[in-house]
C-alpha atoms as a printed R data frame, in Angstrom:
    type eleno elety resid chain resno       x       y       z
1   ATOM     1    CA   MET     A     1  21.988  -7.360 -16.588
2   ATOM     2    CA   SER     A     2  20.755  -3.996 -17.813
3   ATOM     3    CA   LYS     A     3  17.836  -2.210 -16.183
4   ATOM     4    CA   ILE     A     4  14.606  -4.176 -15.869
5   ATOM     5    CA   SER     A     5  11.980  -3.365 -18.510
6   ATOM     6    CA   ALA     A     6   8.643  -3.980 -16.799
7   ATOM     7    CA   SER     A     7   6.835  -1.233 -18.756
8   ATOM     8    CA   GLN     A     8   7.520   1.771 -20.956
9   ATOM     9    CA   ALA     A     9   5.354   4.073 -18.808
10  ATOM    10    CA   LEU     A    10   8.142   5.202 -16.428
11  ATOM    11    CA   SER     A    11  11.161   3.690 -18.174
12  ATOM    12    CA   HIS     A    12  12.802   7.129 -18.449
13  ATOM    13    CA   LEU     A    13  13.032   7.454 -14.653
14  ATOM    14    CA   ARG     A    14  15.607   6.204 -12.162
15  ATOM    15    CA   VAL     A    15  14.681   5.646  -8.515
16  ATOM    16    CA   ILE     A    16  17.057   5.133  -5.592
17  ATOM    17    CA   ASP     A    17  15.206   3.050  -3.018
18  ATOM    18    CA   LEU     A    18  16.657   3.489   0.469
19  ATOM    19    CA   SER     A    19  13.460   2.368   2.168
20  ATOM    20    CA   ARG     A    20  12.802  -0.629   4.398
21  ATOM    21    CA   VAL     A    21   9.916  -2.676   5.814
22  ATOM    22    CA   ARG     A    22   6.607  -1.985   3.978
23  ATOM    23    CA   ALA     A    23   5.441   1.587   3.310
24  ATOM    24    CA   GLY     A    24   8.512   2.622   1.301
25  ATOM    25    CA   PRO     A    25   8.787  -0.597  -0.719
26  ATOM    26    CA   THR     A    26   5.042  -0.379  -1.462
27  ATOM    27    CA   CYS     A    27   5.551   3.110  -2.871
28  ATOM    28    CA   VAL     A    28   8.557   2.095  -4.957
29  ATOM    29    CA   ARG     A    29   6.894  -1.107  -6.212
30  ATOM    30    CA   ILE     A    30   4.341   1.012  -8.082
31  ATOM    31    CA   LEU     A    31   7.123   2.887  -9.861
32  ATOM    32    CA   ALA     A    32   9.053  -0.328 -10.568
33  ATOM    33    CA   ASP     A    33   6.058  -2.176 -11.978
34  ATOM    34    CA   PHE     A    34   5.511   0.683 -14.413
35  ATOM    35    CA   GLY     A    35   9.061   0.460 -15.649
36  ATOM    36    CA   ALA     A    36  11.185   2.838 -13.561
37  ATOM    37    CA   ASP     A    37  14.802   1.739 -13.118
38  ATOM    38    CA   VAL     A    38  14.713   1.083  -9.384
39  ATOM    39    CA   ILE     A    39  17.968   0.568  -7.508
40  ATOM    40    CA   ARG     A    40  17.498  -0.824  -4.032
41  ATOM    41    CA   VAL     A    41  20.434   0.476  -1.979
42  ATOM    42    CA   GLU     A    42  20.960  -1.367   1.296
43  ATOM    43    CA   PRO     A    43  23.805  -1.944   3.749
44  ATOM    44    CA   PRO     A    44  26.004  -5.004   3.245
45  ATOM    45    CA   GLN     A    45  24.683  -8.100   4.976
46  ATOM    46    CA   GLY     A    46  25.284  -8.057   8.724
47  ATOM    47    CA   VAL     A    47  25.514  -4.270   9.107
48  ATOM    48    CA   ASP     A    48  21.902  -3.486  10.099
49  ATOM    49    CA   PRO     A    49  20.870  -5.192  13.374
50  ATOM    50    CA   ASN     A    50  17.226  -5.174  12.186
51  ATOM    51    CA   GLU     A    51  17.858  -6.742   8.786
52  ATOM    52    CA   ALA     A    52  16.157 -10.025   9.731
53  ATOM    53    CA   MET     A    53  12.900  -8.107  10.018
54  ATOM    54    CA   PHE     A    54  12.840  -6.802   6.454
55  ATOM    55    CA   ALA     A    55  15.589  -8.125   4.230
56  ATOM    56    CA   ALA     A    56  17.153 -11.426   5.268
57  ATOM    57    CA   ASP     A    57  14.672 -13.887   3.776
58  ATOM    58    CA   ARG     A    58  14.870 -12.890   0.117
59  ATOM    59    CA   ASP     A    59  12.783 -15.867  -1.004
60  ATOM    60    CA   SER     A    60   9.836 -15.135   1.270
61  ATOM    61    CA   GLY     A    61   6.587 -14.324  -0.484
62  ATOM    62    CA   ASP     A    62   6.376 -10.987   1.302
63  ATOM    63    CA   PHE     A    63   9.862  -9.812   0.293
64  ATOM    64    CA   GLN     A    64   9.390 -10.961  -3.278
65  ATOM    65    CA   ASN     A    65   5.989  -9.294  -3.523
66  ATOM    66    CA   LEU     A    66   7.334  -5.971  -2.240
67  ATOM    67    CA   ASN     A    67  10.643  -5.867  -4.087
68  ATOM    68    CA   ARG     A    68  10.179  -7.388  -7.536
69  ATOM    69    CA   ASN     A    69  11.389  -5.454 -10.598
70  ATOM    70    CA   LYS     A    70  14.271  -3.857  -8.652
71  ATOM    71    CA   ARG     A    71  18.038  -4.071  -8.855
72  ATOM    72    CA   SER     A    72  20.069  -4.278  -5.641
73  ATOM    73    CA   MET     A    73  23.396  -2.825  -4.623
74  ATOM    74    CA   THR     A    74  25.012  -2.747  -1.210
75  ATOM    75    CA   LEU     A    75  26.392   0.475   0.217
76  ATOM    76    CA   ASN     A    76  27.372   1.327   3.789
77  ATOM    77    CA   LEU     A    77  27.169   5.111   3.909
78  ATOM    78    CA   LYS     A    78  29.180   5.159   7.134
79  ATOM    79    CA   ARG     A    79  32.298   3.870   5.375
80  ATOM    80    CA   GLU     A    80  34.966   5.658   3.371
81  ATOM    81    CA   GLY     A    81  34.129   6.147  -0.272
82  ATOM    82    CA   ALA     A    82  30.434   5.284   0.074
83  ATOM    83    CA   LEU     A    83  29.149   8.865  -0.061
84  ATOM    84    CA   GLU     A    84  31.064   9.428  -3.306
85  ATOM    85    CA   VAL     A    85  29.327   6.379  -4.783
86  ATOM    86    CA   PHE     A    86  25.950   7.578  -3.569
87  ATOM    87    CA   GLN     A    87  26.427  11.062  -4.967
88  ATOM    88    CA   LYS     A    88  27.467   9.684  -8.365
89  ATOM    89    CA   LEU     A    89  24.345   7.547  -8.357
90  ATOM    90    CA   LEU     A    90  22.286  10.519  -7.206
91  ATOM    91    CA   ARG     A    91  23.370  12.582 -10.222
92  ATOM    92    CA   THR     A    92  21.711   9.964 -12.448
93  ATOM    93    CA   ALA     A    93  18.507   9.722 -10.394
94  ATOM    94    CA   ASP     A    94  15.089  11.347 -10.603
95  ATOM    95    CA   ILE     A    95  13.686  10.106  -7.293
96  ATOM    96    CA   VAL     A    96  15.006   9.003  -3.899
97  ATOM    97    CA   VAL     A    97  12.683   7.216  -1.462
98  ATOM    98    CA   GLU     A    98  13.618   6.747   2.197
99  ATOM    99    CA   ASN     A    99  12.072   6.143   5.605
100 ATOM   100    CA   TRP     A   100  14.935   7.103   7.914
101 ATOM   101    CA   ARG     A   101  14.611   9.266  10.998
102 ATOM   102    CA   PRO     A   102  15.262  12.978  10.246
103 ATOM   103    CA   GLU     A   103  18.511  13.128  12.230
104 ATOM   104    CA   VAL     A   104  19.860  10.012  10.488
105 ATOM   105    CA   LYS     A   105  19.278  11.560   7.050
106 ATOM   106    CA   ALA     A   106  21.182  14.702   8.038
107 ATOM   107    CA   ARG     A   107  24.043  12.780   9.634
108 ATOM   108    CA   LEU     A   108  24.579  10.629   6.546
109 ATOM   109    CA   GLY     A   109  24.155  13.469   4.063
110 ATOM   110    CA   VAL     A   110  20.962  12.250   2.420
111 ATOM   111    CA   ASP     A   111  18.622  14.965   3.688
112 ATOM   112    CA   TYR     A   112  16.842  17.038   1.052
113 ATOM   113    CA   ASP     A   113  19.112  20.086   1.319
114 ATOM   114    CA   SER     A   114  22.165  17.889   0.748
115 ATOM   115    CA   LEU     A   115  20.581  16.019  -2.142
116 ATOM   116    CA   ARG     A   116  19.441  19.065  -4.073
117 ATOM   117    CA   LYS     A   117  22.943  20.563  -3.935
118 ATOM   118    CA   VAL     A   118  24.111  17.531  -5.915
119 ATOM   119    CA   ASN     A   119  21.018  17.200  -8.134
120 ATOM   120    CA   PRO     A   120  18.534  20.116  -8.104
121 ATOM   121    CA   ARG     A   121  16.022  18.073 -10.130
122 ATOM   122    CA   VAL     A   122  15.845  15.179  -7.677
123 ATOM   123    CA   ILE     A   123  12.614  14.418  -5.845
124 ATOM   124    CA   LEU     A   124  13.087  13.108  -2.310
125 ATOM   125    CA   ALA     A   125  10.149  11.142  -0.892
126 ATOM   126    CA   SER     A   126  10.405  10.731   2.877
127 ATOM   127    CA   ILE     A   127   8.078   8.323   4.645
128 ATOM   128    CA   SER     A   128   7.834   8.455   8.429
129 ATOM   129    CA   GLY     A   129   5.647   7.389  11.287
130 ATOM   130    CA   PHE     A   130   4.721  10.851  12.512
131 ATOM   131    CA   GLY     A   131   6.153  13.467  10.130
132 ATOM   132    CA   GLN     A   132   9.500  15.164   9.569
133 ATOM   133    CA   ASP     A   133   9.072  17.656  12.413
134 ATOM   134    CA   GLY     A   134   6.893  18.248  15.445
135 ATOM   135    CA   PRO     A   135   6.871  16.676  18.931
136 ATOM   136    CA   TYR     A   136   6.710  13.066  17.678
137 ATOM   137    CA   ALA     A   137   9.113  13.373  14.730
138 ATOM   138    CA   GLY     A   138  11.754  11.204  16.395
139 ATOM   139    CA   ARG     A   139   9.399   8.403  17.383
140 ATOM   140    CA   PRO     A   140   9.465   5.056  15.591
141 ATOM   141    CA   GLY     A   141   6.110   4.318  13.988
142 ATOM   142    CA   PHE     A   142   4.852   0.804  13.309
143 ATOM   143    CA   ASP     A   143   1.561   0.081  11.596
144 ATOM   144    CA   GLN     A   144  -0.340  -1.130  14.651
145 ATOM   145    CA   ILE     A   145   0.815   1.834  16.735
146 ATOM   146    CA   ILE     A   146  -0.550   4.138  14.045
147 ATOM   147    CA   GLN     A   147  -3.809   2.198  13.685
148 ATOM   148    CA   GLY     A   148  -4.365   2.896  17.364
149 ATOM   149    CA   MET     A   149  -3.359   6.566  17.299
150 ATOM   150    CA   GLY     A   150  -5.178   7.272  14.023
151 ATOM   151    CA   GLY     A   151  -8.548   6.109  15.359
152 ATOM   152    CA   LEU     A   152  -8.946   2.965  13.252
153 ATOM   153    CA   MET     A   153  -8.855   0.501  16.151
154 ATOM   154    CA   SER     A   154 -11.584   2.446  17.972
155 ATOM   155    CA   VAL     A   155 -14.067   1.805  15.143
156 ATOM   156    CA   THR     A   156 -12.983  -1.738  14.226
157 ATOM   157    CA   GLY     A   157 -14.510  -4.823  15.822
158 ATOM   158    CA   LEU     A   158 -17.707  -5.774  17.612
159 ATOM   159    CA   PRO     A   159 -19.315  -3.368  20.072
160 ATOM   160    CA   GLY     A   160 -18.078  -3.836  23.609
161 ATOM   161    CA   HIS     A   161 -15.157  -6.075  22.664
162 ATOM   162    CA   GLY     A   162 -12.443  -3.425  22.884
163 ATOM   163    CA   PRO     A   163 -10.128  -2.053  20.204
164 ATOM   164    CA   VAL     A   164  -9.256  -4.337  17.274
165 ATOM   165    CA   ARG     A   165  -6.499  -3.920  14.688
166 ATOM   166    CA   ALA     A   166  -7.315  -4.344  11.024
167 ATOM   167    CA   GLY     A   167  -6.100  -7.640   9.588
168 ATOM   168    CA   LEU     A   168  -3.619  -5.999   7.223
169 ATOM   169    CA   ALA     A   169  -0.963  -3.270   7.433
170 ATOM   170    CA   ILE     A   170  -3.340  -0.585   6.256
171 ATOM   171    CA   ALA     A   171  -1.339   2.399   7.549
172 ATOM   172    CA   ASP     A   172   1.871   1.168   5.907
173 ATOM   173    CA   SER     A   173   0.310   0.217   2.591
174 ATOM   174    CA   SER     A   174  -1.855   3.317   2.196
175 ATOM   175    CA   THR     A   175   1.065   5.603   3.109
176 ATOM   176    CA   GLY     A   176   3.120   3.975   0.366
177 ATOM   177    CA   ILE     A   177   0.348   4.630  -2.138
178 ATOM   178    CA   TYR     A   178  -0.028   8.264  -1.035
179 ATOM   179    CA   ALA     A   179   3.751   8.730  -1.295
180 ATOM   180    CA   ALA     A   180   3.729   7.346  -4.843
181 ATOM   181    CA   ALA     A   181   0.952   9.786  -5.754
182 ATOM   182    CA   GLY     A   182   3.011  12.637  -4.278
183 ATOM   183    CA   ILE     A   183   6.047  11.596  -6.332
184 ATOM   184    CA   LEU     A   184   4.058  11.539  -9.557
185 ATOM   185    CA   ILE     A   185   2.607  14.989  -8.797
186 ATOM   186    CA   ALA     A   186   6.114  16.321  -8.117
187 ATOM   187    CA   LEU     A   187   7.325  14.839 -11.409
188 ATOM   188    CA   LEU     A   188   4.543  16.591 -13.320
189 ATOM   189    CA   GLU     A   189   5.342  19.883 -11.595
190 ATOM   190    CA   ARG     A   190   9.046  19.423 -12.432
191 ATOM   191    CA   GLU     A   191   8.170  19.487 -16.131
192 ATOM   192    CA   ARG     A   192   7.234  23.168 -15.685
193 ATOM   193    CA   SER     A   193   9.737  24.321 -13.064
194 ATOM   194    CA   GLY     A   194  12.715  22.100 -13.802
195 ATOM   195    CA   GLN     A   195  13.150  21.694 -10.046
196 ATOM   196    CA   GLY     A   196  12.721  18.768  -7.707
197 ATOM   197    CA   GLN     A   197  11.086  19.010  -4.292
198 ATOM   198    CA   TRP     A   198  10.626  17.179  -1.018
199 ATOM   199    CA   VAL     A   199   7.597  14.880  -0.838
200 ATOM   200    CA   GLN     A   200   6.613  13.873   2.699
201 ATOM   201    CA   ALA     A   201   4.092  11.261   3.840
202 ATOM   202    CA   SER     A   202   3.510  10.055   7.384
203 ATOM   203    CA   LEU     A   203   1.664   6.991   8.598
204 ATOM   204    CA   LEU     A   204  -0.236   9.042  11.192
205 ATOM   205    CA   HIS     A   205  -1.575  11.633   8.755
206 ATOM   206    CA   THR     A   206  -2.383   8.938   6.194
207 ATOM   207    CA   GLN     A   207  -4.240   6.780   8.702
208 ATOM   208    CA   ILE     A   208  -6.385   9.722   9.760
209 ATOM   209    CA   ALA     A   209  -7.031  10.556   6.103
210 ATOM   210    CA   MET     A   210  -8.081   6.942   5.560
211 ATOM   211    CA   MET     A   211 -10.670   7.384   8.311
212 ATOM   212    CA   ASP     A   212 -12.363   9.605   5.728
213 ATOM   213    CA   PHE     A   213 -16.118   9.875   6.382
214 ATOM   214    CA   GLN     A   214 -15.691   8.679   9.965
215 ATOM   215    CA   ALA     A   215 -13.346  11.565  10.763
216 ATOM   216    CA   ALA     A   216 -15.441  14.044   8.759
217 ATOM   217    CA   ARG     A   217 -18.545  13.044  10.739
218 ATOM   218    CA   PHE     A   218 -16.790  13.969  13.959
219 ATOM   219    CA   LEU     A   219 -15.133  17.173  12.736
220 ATOM   220    CA   ASN     A   220 -18.295  18.641  11.245
221 ATOM   221    CA   ASP     A   221 -21.214  17.042  13.091
222 ATOM   222    CA   GLY     A   222 -19.710  16.088  16.435
223 ATOM   223    CA   ASP     A   223 -20.751  12.490  15.732
224 ATOM   224    CA   VAL     A   224 -18.226  10.267  17.506
225 ATOM   225    CA   PRO     A   225 -17.704   7.012  15.541
226 ATOM   226    CA   VAL     A   226 -17.846   3.785  17.526
227 ATOM   227    CA   GLN     A   227 -17.564   0.081  16.841
228 ATOM   228    CA   VAL     A   228 -20.565  -1.289  14.979
229 ATOM   229    CA   GLY     A   229 -19.150  -4.675  14.013
230 ATOM   230    CA   ASN     A   230 -20.195  -5.772  10.527
231 ATOM   231    CA   ASP     A   231 -22.897  -3.139  10.187
232 ATOM   232    CA   HIS     A   232 -22.299   0.144   8.374
233 ATOM   233    CA   PRO     A   233 -22.300   3.121  10.750
234 ATOM   234    CA   THR     A   234 -24.607   5.306   8.646
235 ATOM   235    CA   SER     A   235 -26.405   2.999   6.178
236 ATOM   236    CA   SER     A   236 -28.875   0.144   6.504
237 ATOM   237    CA   PRO     A   237 -29.390  -2.586   5.488
238 ATOM   238    CA   MET     A   238 -25.692  -2.954   4.879
239 ATOM   239    CA   GLY     A   239 -23.531  -5.583   6.519
240 ATOM   240    CA   LEU     A   240 -23.087  -9.296   7.136
241 ATOM   241    CA   PHE     A   241 -26.071 -11.654   6.975
242 ATOM   242    CA   GLU     A   242 -26.398 -15.402   7.488
243 ATOM   243    CA   ALA     A   243 -27.769 -17.638   4.754
244 ATOM   244    CA   SER     A   244 -28.585 -21.300   5.314
245 ATOM   245    CA   ASP     A   245 -24.970 -22.369   4.706
246 ATOM   246    CA   GLY     A   246 -22.873 -19.392   5.777
247 ATOM   247    CA   ALA     A   247 -22.446 -15.631   5.737
248 ATOM   248    CA   PHE     A   248 -22.546 -13.098   2.915
249 ATOM   249    CA   ASN     A   249 -22.271  -9.329   2.620
250 ATOM   250    CA   LEU     A   250 -25.178  -7.142   1.569
251 ATOM   251    CA   GLY     A   251 -24.932  -3.497   0.511
252 ATOM   252    CA   ALA     A   252 -28.430  -2.112   0.071
253 ATOM   253    CA   SER     A   253 -27.847   1.509   1.046
254 ATOM   254    CA   GLY     A   254 -29.846   4.246  -0.654
255 ATOM   255    CA   GLU     A   255 -33.465   4.268  -1.673
256 ATOM   256    CA   GLY     A   256 -32.930   2.630  -5.062
257 ATOM   257    CA   ASN     A   257 -31.081  -0.355  -3.636
258 ATOM   258    CA   TRP     A   258 -33.566  -0.656  -0.787
259 ATOM   259    CA   ARG     A   259 -36.496  -0.857  -3.217
260 ATOM   260    CA   ARG     A   260 -34.690  -3.376  -5.437
261 ATOM   261    CA   LEU     A   261 -33.842  -5.495  -2.388
262 ATOM   262    CA   CYS     A   262 -37.412  -5.666  -1.144
263 ATOM   263    CA   LEU     A   263 -38.739  -6.618  -4.582
264 ATOM   264    CA   ALA     A   264 -35.980  -9.208  -5.140
265 ATOM   265    CA   LEU     A   265 -36.834 -10.804  -1.787
266 ATOM   266    CA   GLY     A   266 -40.542 -10.888  -2.608
267 ATOM   267    CA   ALA     A   267 -41.157  -8.702   0.442
268 ATOM   268    CA   PRO     A   268 -42.760  -5.467  -0.868
269 ATOM   269    CA   GLU     A   269 -44.473  -5.042   2.482
270 ATOM   270    CA   LEU     A   270 -41.130  -3.879   3.934
271 ATOM   271    CA   LEU     A   271 -41.385  -0.791   1.737
272 ATOM   272    CA   ASP     A   272 -44.594   0.223   3.482
273 ATOM   273    CA   ASN     A   273 -43.308  -0.402   6.992
274 ATOM   274    CA   PRO     A   274 -43.277   3.038   8.703
275 ATOM   275    CA   GLY     A   275 -40.053   2.169  10.538
276 ATOM   276    CA   PHE     A   276 -38.155   1.553   7.296
277 ATOM   277    CA   ARG     A   277 -39.361   4.303   4.973
278 ATOM   278    CA   THR     A   278 -36.102   6.341   4.992
279 ATOM   279    CA   GLU     A   279 -32.423   5.509   5.352
280 ATOM   280    CA   LYS     A   280 -32.329   7.364   8.657
281 ATOM   281    CA   LEU     A   281 -35.234   5.298   9.988
282 ATOM   282    CA   ARG     A   282 -33.660   2.061   8.751
283 ATOM   283    CA   VAL     A   283 -30.474   2.906  10.674
284 ATOM   284    CA   GLN     A   284 -32.508   3.830  13.744
285 ATOM   285    CA   HIS     A   285 -34.435   0.530  13.572
286 ATOM   286    CA   ARG     A   286 -31.518  -1.523  12.270
287 ATOM   287    CA   ALA     A   287 -31.860  -4.380  14.767
288 ATOM   288    CA   ARG     A   288 -35.510  -4.956  13.864
289 ATOM   289    CA   LEU     A   289 -34.837  -4.703  10.137
290 ATOM   290    CA   ASN     A   290 -31.899  -7.123  10.391
291 ATOM   291    CA   ARG     A   291 -34.137  -9.655  12.149
292 ATOM   292    CA   GLU     A   292 -36.730  -9.395   9.376
293 ATOM   293    CA   LEU     A   293 -34.075  -9.944   6.716
294 ATOM   294    CA   ALA     A   294 -32.349 -12.732   8.639
295 ATOM   295    CA   ALA     A   295 -35.575 -14.753   8.658
296 ATOM   296    CA   ILE     A   296 -35.727 -14.505   4.857
297 ATOM   297    CA   PHE     A   297 -32.045 -15.169   4.198
298 ATOM   298    CA   ALA     A   298 -32.060 -18.297   6.375
299 ATOM   299    CA   GLY     A   299 -34.221 -19.977   3.734
300 ATOM   300    CA   ALA     A   300 -31.557 -20.320   1.006
301 ATOM   301    CA   THR     A   301 -27.826 -20.601   0.405
302 ATOM   302    CA   VAL     A   302 -25.192 -17.922   0.021
303 ATOM   303    CA   ALA     A   303 -24.830 -18.756  -3.678
304 ATOM   304    CA   HIS     A   304 -28.580 -18.371  -4.179
305 ATOM   305    CA   TRP     A   305 -28.766 -14.954  -2.530
306 ATOM   306    CA   VAL     A   306 -25.603 -13.584  -4.126
307 ATOM   307    CA   GLU     A   307 -26.791 -14.544  -7.601
308 ATOM   308    CA   ARG     A   308 -30.384 -13.396  -7.061
309 ATOM   309    CA   LEU     A   309 -29.487 -10.055  -5.510
310 ATOM   310    CA   ASN     A   310 -26.812  -9.194  -8.056
311 ATOM   311    CA   ARG     A   311 -29.228 -10.069 -10.859
312 ATOM   312    CA   ALA     A   312 -31.630  -7.548  -9.326
313 ATOM   313    CA   GLY     A   313 -28.866  -4.897  -9.125
314 ATOM   314    CA   VAL     A   314 -28.351  -5.159  -5.362
315 ATOM   315    CA   PRO     A   315 -24.675  -5.390  -4.278
316 ATOM   316    CA   ALA     A   316 -23.994  -8.700  -2.509
317 ATOM   317    CA   GLY     A   317 -21.031 -11.024  -2.244
318 ATOM   318    CA   PRO     A   318 -19.674 -14.059  -0.415
319 ATOM   319    CA   VAL     A   319 -17.136 -13.886   2.416
320 ATOM   320    CA   TYR     A   320 -14.062 -15.740   1.177
321 ATOM   321    CA   SER     A   321 -11.134 -17.272   2.957
322 ATOM   322    CA   VAL     A   322  -7.811 -16.258   1.369
323 ATOM   323    CA   PRO     A   323  -7.565 -19.531  -0.636
324 ATOM   324    CA   GLU     A   324 -11.113 -18.980  -1.911
325 ATOM   325    CA   VAL     A   325 -10.195 -15.468  -3.062
326 ATOM   326    CA   PHE     A   326  -7.743 -16.849  -5.611
327 ATOM   327    CA   GLU     A   327 -10.210 -19.447  -6.900
328 ATOM   328    CA   ASP     A   328 -12.826 -16.833  -7.787
329 ATOM   329    CA   PRO     A   329 -13.354 -16.619 -11.577
330 ATOM   330    CA   GLN     A   330 -13.230 -12.818 -11.646
331 ATOM   331    CA   VAL     A   331  -9.990 -12.772  -9.662
332 ATOM   332    CA   ARG     A   332  -8.527 -15.245 -12.155
333 ATOM   333    CA   HIS     A   333  -9.799 -13.150 -15.058
334 ATOM   334    CA   LEU     A   334  -8.124 -10.032 -13.668
335 ATOM   335    CA   GLY     A   335  -4.767 -11.824 -13.428
336 ATOM   336    CA   VAL     A   336  -4.326 -10.851  -9.797
337 ATOM   337    CA   ALA     A   337  -1.752 -13.577  -9.054
338 ATOM   338    CA   GLN     A   338   1.191 -13.750 -11.455
339 ATOM   339    CA   ALA     A   339   4.107 -16.156 -11.492
340 ATOM   340    CA   VAL     A   340   7.784 -15.206 -11.391
341 ATOM   341    CA   ARG     A   341  10.930 -17.303 -11.060
342 ATOM   342    CA   THR     A   342  13.467 -16.293  -8.389
343 ATOM   343    CA   ALA     A   343  17.244 -16.436  -8.666
344 ATOM   344    CA   ALA     A   344  17.126 -19.599  -6.565
345 ATOM   345    CA   GLY     A   345  14.887 -21.236  -9.196
346 ATOM   346    CA   ARG     A   346  11.697 -21.110  -7.154
347 ATOM   347    CA   THR     A   347   8.450 -20.178  -8.896
348 ATOM   348    CA   MET     A   348   6.444 -17.725  -6.798
349 ATOM   349    CA   ARG     A   349   3.022 -16.144  -7.261
350 ATOM   350    CA   LEU     A   350   2.906 -12.412  -6.591
351 ATOM   351    CA   ILE     A   351   0.106  -9.835  -6.572
352 ATOM   352    CA   SER     A   352  -0.029  -7.837  -9.795
353 ATOM   353    CA   GLN     A   353  -0.540  -4.078  -9.925
354 ATOM   354    CA   PRO     A   354  -4.243  -3.222  -9.516
355 ATOM   355    CA   ILE     A   355  -3.857  -0.211 -11.854
356 ATOM   356    CA   THR     A   356  -4.548  -0.923 -15.544
357 ATOM   357    CA   LEU     A   357  -3.068   1.205 -18.321
358 ATOM   358    CA   THR     A   358  -4.104   0.224 -21.829
359 ATOM   359    CA   ARG     A   359  -0.960   1.220 -23.792
360 ATOM   360    CA   THR     A   360   1.793   0.928 -21.172
361 ATOM   361    CA   PRO     A   361   0.609  -1.597 -18.596
362 ATOM   362    CA   ALA     A   362   2.548  -2.644 -15.524
363 ATOM   363    CA   ALA     A   363   4.242  -6.034 -15.433
364 ATOM   364    CA   ILE     A   364   6.192  -8.323 -13.138
365 ATOM   365    CA   ALA     A   365   9.331  -8.750 -15.219
366 ATOM   366    CA   SER     A   366  11.794  -9.860 -12.552
367 ATOM   367    CA   ALA     A   367  11.834 -11.427  -9.110
368 ATOM   368    CA   ALA     A   368  13.248  -9.485  -6.178
369 ATOM   369    CA   PRO     A   369  17.044  -9.349  -6.281
370 ATOM   370    CA   VAL     A   370  19.400 -11.266  -4.049
371 ATOM   371    CA   TRP     A   371  21.432  -9.150  -1.652
372 ATOM   372    CA   GLY     A   372  23.712  -6.839  -3.618
373 ATOM   373    CA   GLU     A   373  23.112  -8.795  -6.821
374 ATOM   374    CA   HIS     A   374  23.803  -5.817  -9.068
375 ATOM   375    CA   THR     A   375  26.457  -3.957  -7.047
376 ATOM   376    CA   ARG     A   376  29.347  -4.507  -9.448
377 ATOM   377    CA   GLU     A   377  27.155  -3.929 -12.495
378 ATOM   378    CA   LEU     A   378  25.909  -0.601 -11.155
379 ATOM   379    CA   LEU     A   379  29.355   0.548 -10.075
380 ATOM   380    CA   ARG     A   380  30.620  -0.164 -13.580
381 ATOM   381    CA   GLU     A   381  27.720   1.882 -14.963
382 ATOM   382    CA   LEU     A   382  28.940   4.727 -12.715
383 ATOM   383    CA   GLU     A   383  32.432   4.305 -14.235
384 ATOM   384    CA   PHE     A   384  34.181   2.746 -11.237
385 ATOM   385    CA   ASP     A   385  36.907   0.413 -12.481
386 ATOM   386    CA   ASP     A   386  37.772  -2.959 -10.944
387 ATOM   387    CA   GLY     A   387  40.476  -1.462  -8.730
388 ATOM   388    CA   ALA     A   388  38.124   1.168  -7.297
389 ATOM   389    CA   ILE     A   389  35.472  -1.475  -6.704
390 ATOM   390    CA   GLU     A   390  37.913  -3.654  -4.775
391 ATOM   391    CA   ARG     A   391  39.008  -0.681  -2.655
392 ATOM   392    CA   LEU     A   392  35.359   0.004  -1.777
393 ATOM   393    CA   ARG     A   393  34.930  -3.623  -0.848
394 ATOM   394    CA   ALA     A   394  38.059  -3.608   1.323
395 ATOM   395    CA   ALA     A   395  36.790  -0.512   3.147
396 ATOM   396    CA   GLY     A   396  33.464  -2.214   3.878
397 ATOM   397    CA   ALA     A   397  31.596   0.370   1.813
398 ATOM   398    CA   ILE     A   398  30.016  -2.338  -0.368
């Protein structure tokens, strides 16, 4: 099998993916879906004591979703001959992505200084929990740990119920996206300088950046964010409301939306209420305003209010379960779930890239590889003959 052709957008690039778990594979998936030749390099089966956590079940939906459009080769960098293989591969690469601890990179010879001696044009993207240096650089960093330390859990959940984690790996996933953006910026800069560079992204810094307006409120106004449940901390009416048959979300922030909401509800008197005349007053008197709206919304169904409010230009939407998400007509129209057939013959539905390019779109061209599926093929591409390949195998390097 030659390299996978998911798209022409990045088909001129080769990526060595040394990453594990979620943030790194999320980053590399973007590059793979847009056509980069991604080579997932991982230890032979049984070498990594944590492999069951991120690599053993190749047919799981999660593994397939993270690692489609990649080729796989095994390589144990601790064994004789493996570094030679890696360096040959490195000479052909544009990008290396890893999430190893700093001291591990240096010990195995895959730190940035070592890489650029072999290939000065290579871009190394390092993803970590806490950064490449500083007092916490050696700490392991899992998503929930970072959600707590980055402030997210302090603002998530109902007031008085204690910290709550978000229901997805937001620190991992957003760090992967930031790392991909950093790689693309470094590639553009390389067109002028001819030199690679070291791209670094940490879960902690990313999680704080994702706090966005909440963090900015504190840094500049001294306003400490707290849990406000389903309400918006600075806008009203904006949050979760109950219709006669269930809940829906309403986003009527700003004066234009507020006016449209009142007219759509047939309640123009709310516009003249002195407690609701400005956004600041509506936040201050949120509980009273929510009660007024709740009495109106109780009189009709979710479908009625969502259709009526959207027709009036007021943002509103239902609250779906995950199965309901994939039944929504707009989700179907967007092609969010796409089918792929695995090496084991199983048809799986994966999440397509949410970025649309009109001439060179992303695609899911191949399922995630089985362990080391392309090892021999890639070694032959690097001009190792059958005898050399068998010697590497005998040494436990592949």
